[in-house]
Amino acid sequence: MNTRQRFDDQPGFVLHTYPWRETSLIVETFTRDHGRLPLMAKGARRPGSAVRGVLMAFQPLAVSWSGKSELKTLTGAYWQGGQALLGGIGLLCGYYLNELLLRLLPREDAHPILFDRYAQTIRALAEGRQTAPLLRSFELALLQELGYGLTLDVVAGSGEIVQEGGNYYFIVERGVLEADGEMGDSATPGSALTGRALLAMAHDDFSDADTLAQAKGLMRRLLQHYLGGQQLESRRILIELQEL
Amino acid sequence: MNPLDQLIEALRILPGIGPKSAQRMAYHLLQRDRAGAARLGQSLGVALERLQHCARCNTFTEAEICERCASPQRDASLLCVVEMPADLAVMEQTHSYRGMYYVLMGRISPLDGVGPRELNLEKLIARAADGVVAEVILATNFTNEGEATAHYVGEVLRTRGVKVSRIARGVPVGGELEHTDIGTLAQAMVERRSL
């Protein structure tokens, strides 16, 4: 594997860029077939650079790169268009999605299904759709795609199907458990889930306000666990902005 | 730590300067240009001691209020919000704006951990609500970060009853459609205006 590899016009998004040296950028990209991939964009901060205005987050791009080291060199980026720019609250939600991907996705691990979900979610945000159902649905897809084995419609251990009218709770790394009279200390407060909400989540249906509220609590706990307790900056800033 | 290592460490705080570059700079200053090094040290000390943020526009100034903000020639009812002093400078080159400025010294960038607290947005909010400012013009960059900044500053000021506008974007003056980048063209179509 010491031949210099070249990839042309791969579908991808920019997740974030960091200035590098005087005129270059390190670009964290999320590509469909090569996963999260950091690329060095040489001279991208020069005034006349062809990619200067293109390397923007939330825009579908066709990305080319080459190289054999860990940090490959960006050789081209073309705007694919077809969607408006993100604005307002949708833009802040976009940063949140990007931060989740940057923190949770390992490098160079292809997730084409997740990529398509990301592209769909960004498009929906650009169209100004209601943000909460989009975020919950993406969070769930991300955790499932990362292999955390989130099964929401089957009771852990017993293998019984979750009942619409039943009451349950969720333990991280274990799964859905039936709530009976004596739940003991194993259940964290606020972790109660209705069978109806669990089944709706399992079918990726976040249209109901009750489901949405329960999903928010569940996703918050799960993400906190898999992020190892790290604070998400985009969430902190969104909260601060809403307090202004 | 000896003085040489201390100097190298100190130079590393500059953006984009790693250990190698810092070492090269240190040797250059000590070996090749000792007079320049003395000047650098002195101006750094003076700047740190004398310069502060203007109480009104937030740029660096020696006085409490900078010359531009104190000038009676300028229209105090207009307040133009820019990200950096370089943006203010280029705006001045247009000779088409005679109002006041506010320089944020950055932009909201969630993934870099820069939010309203880091930008001290409270200062801008207080400045815009001085009773004289009639319109706030948001001239942050047309990047995602600039847009996020404009959106939130705009919302906050609007709820406080301040009139807010955003500078226009689109095909550059003298630009031909054929040679305009397609992203700009697409957005110009989205943001078209009726005549």
JSON list of C-alpha atoms in Angstrom, two decimals, chain A residues 12-15 30 56-61 79 81-87 89-101 114-131 133-135 137-138, chain B residues 111 144:
[
{"chain": "A", "resi": 12, "resn": "GLY", "atom": "CA", "xyz": [-19.17, 14.78, 1.03]},
{"chain": "A", "resi": 13, "resn": "PHE", "atom": "CA", "xyz": [-19.82, 17.60, 3.47]},
{"chain": "A", "resi": 14, "resn": "VAL", "atom": "CA", "xyz": [-17.48, 19.85, 5.38]},
{"chain": "A", "resi": 15, "resn": "LEU", "atom": "CA", "xyz": [-18.02, 19.40, 9.13]},
{"chain": "A", "resi": 30, "resn": "PHE", "atom": "CA", "xyz": [-17.78, 13.62, 6.16]},
{"chain": "A", "resi": 56, "resn": "MET", "atom": "CA", "xyz": [-18.42, 25.71, 3.77]},
{"chain": "A", "resi": 57, "resn": "ALA", "atom": "CA", "xyz": [-20.31, 23.44, 6.14]},
{"chain": "A", "resi": 58, "resn": "PHE", "atom": "CA", "xyz": [-23.85, 22.23, 5.35]},
{"chain": "A", "resi": 59, "resn": "GLN", "atom": "CA", "xyz": [-23.41, 22.29, 1.57]},
{"chain": "A", "resi": 60, "resn": "PRO", "atom": "CA", "xyz": [-23.32, 19.12, -0.52]},
{"chain": "A", "resi": 61, "resn": "LEU", "atom": "CA", "xyz": [-19.92, 18.95, -2.21]},
{"chain": "A", "resi": 79, "resn": "TRP", "atom": "CA", "xyz": [-20.42, 22.82, -4.88]},
{"chain": "A", "resi": 81, "resn": "GLY", "atom": "CA", "xyz": [-26.08, 22.90, -4.88]},
{"chain": "A", "resi": 82, "resn": "GLY", "atom": "CA", "xyz": [-29.73, 22.09, -4.84]},
{"chain": "A", "resi": 83, "resn": "GLN", "atom": "CA", "xyz": [-30.42, 23.44, -1.37]},
{"chain": "A", "resi": 84, "resn": "ALA", "atom": "CA", "xyz": [-30.63, 26.79, 0.34]},
{"chain": "A", "resi": 85, "resn": "LEU", "atom": "CA", "xyz": [-28.12, 27.87, 2.97]},
{"chain": "A", "resi": 86, "resn": "LEU", "atom": "CA", "xyz": [-29.00, 27.14, 6.57]},
{"chain": "A", "resi": 87, "resn": "GLY", "atom": "CA", "xyz": [-30.17, 30.07, 8.62]},
{"chain": "A", "resi": 89, "resn": "ILE", "atom": "CA", "xyz": [-32.17, 28.07, 14.46]},
{"chain": "A", "resi": 90, "resn": "GLY", "atom": "CA", "xyz": [-31.61, 25.53, 11.65]},
{"chain": "A", "resi": 91, "resn": "LEU", "atom": "CA", "xyz": [-27.99, 26.70, 11.40]},
{"chain": "A", "resi": 92, "resn": "LEU", "atom": "CA", "xyz": [-27.41, 26.17, 15.13]},
{"chain": "A", "resi": 93, "resn": "CYS", "atom": "CA", "xyz": [-28.96, 22.70, 14.85]},
{"chain": "A", "resi": 94, "resn": "GLY", "atom": "CA", "xyz": [-26.60, 22.01, 11.95]},
{"chain": "A", "resi": 95, "resn": "TYR", "atom": "CA", "xyz": [-23.62, 22.81, 14.18]},
{"chain": "A", "resi": 96, "resn": "TYR", "atom": "CA", "xyz": [-25.01, 20.40, 16.75]},
{"chain": "A", "resi": 97, "resn": "LEU", "atom": "CA", "xyz": [-25.18, 17.59, 14.17]},
{"chain": "A", "resi": 98, "resn": "ASN", "atom": "CA", "xyz": [-21.63, 18.35, 13.06]},
{"chain": "A", "resi": 99, "resn": "GLU", "atom": "CA", "xyz": [-20.34, 18.33, 16.61]},
{"chain": "A", "resi": 100, "resn": "LEU", "atom": "CA", "xyz": [-21.98, 14.96, 17.25]},
{"chain": "A", "resi": 101, "resn": "LEU", "atom": "CA", "xyz": [-20.31, 13.53, 14.14]},
{"chain": "A", "resi": 114, "resn": "LEU", "atom": "CA", "xyz": [-25.80, 7.70, 8.05]},
{"chain": "A", "resi": 115, "resn": "PHE", "atom": "CA", "xyz": [-24.39, 10.00, 5.37]},
{"chain": "A", "resi": 116, "resn": "ASP", "atom": "CA", "xyz": [-27.68, 9.91, 3.50]},
{"chain": "A", "resi": 117, "resn": "ARG", "atom": "CA", "xyz": [-29.58, 10.58, 6.72]},
{"chain": "A", "resi": 118, "resn": "TYR", "atom": "CA", "xyz": [-27.30, 13.53, 7.42]},
{"chain": "A", "resi": 119, "resn": "ALA", "atom": "CA", "xyz": [-27.84, 14.97, 3.94]},
{"chain": "A", "resi": 120, "resn": "GLN", "atom": "CA", "xyz": [-31.61, 14.53, 4.34]},
{"chain": "A", "resi": 121, "resn": "THR", "atom": "CA", "xyz": [-31.62, 16.17, 7.76]},
{"chain": "A", "resi": 122, "resn": "ILE", "atom": "CA", "xyz": [-29.58, 19.16, 6.55]},
{"chain": "A", "resi": 123, "resn": "ARG", "atom": "CA", "xyz": [-31.95, 19.59, 3.61]},
{"chain": "A", "resi": 124, "resn": "ALA", "atom": "CA", "xyz": [-34.96, 19.48, 5.93]},
{"chain": "A", "resi": 125, "resn": "LEU", "atom": "CA", "xyz": [-33.32, 22.06, 8.22]},
{"chain": "A", "resi": 126, "resn": "ALA", "atom": "CA", "xyz": [-32.68, 24.30, 5.21]},
{"chain": "A", "resi": 127, "resn": "GLU", "atom": "CA", "xyz": [-36.36, 24.02, 4.32]},
{"chain": "A", "resi": 128, "resn": "GLY", "atom": "CA", "xyz": [-37.17, 25.37, 7.77]},
{"chain": "A", "resi": 129, "resn": "ARG", "atom": "CA", "xyz": [-38.91, 22.24, 9.05]},
{"chain": "A", "resi": 130, "resn": "GLN", "atom": "CA", "xyz": [-39.56, 21.78, 12.79]},
{"chain": "A", "resi": 131, "resn": "THR", "atom": "CA", "xyz": [-36.18, 21.01, 14.32]},
{"chain": "A", "resi": 133, "resn": "PRO", "atom": "CA", "xyz": [-38.21, 15.69, 15.43]},
{"chain": "A", "resi": 134, "resn": "LEU", "atom": "CA", "xyz": [-35.34, 15.99, 12.94]},
{"chain": "A", "resi": 135, "resn": "LEU", "atom": "CA", "xyz": [-32.73, 16.07, 15.70]},
{"chain": "A", "resi": 137, "resn": "SER", "atom": "CA", "xyz": [-34.46, 11.04, 14.50]},
{"chain": "A", "resi": 138, "resn": "PHE", "atom": "CA", "xyz": [-30.84, 11.80, 13.54]},
{"chain": "B", "resi": 111, "resn": "LEU", "atom": "CA", "xyz": [-17.56, 24.27, 17.15]},
{"chain": "B", "resi": 144, "resn": "ASN", "atom": "CA", "xyz": [-22.07, 30.12, 8.34]}
]
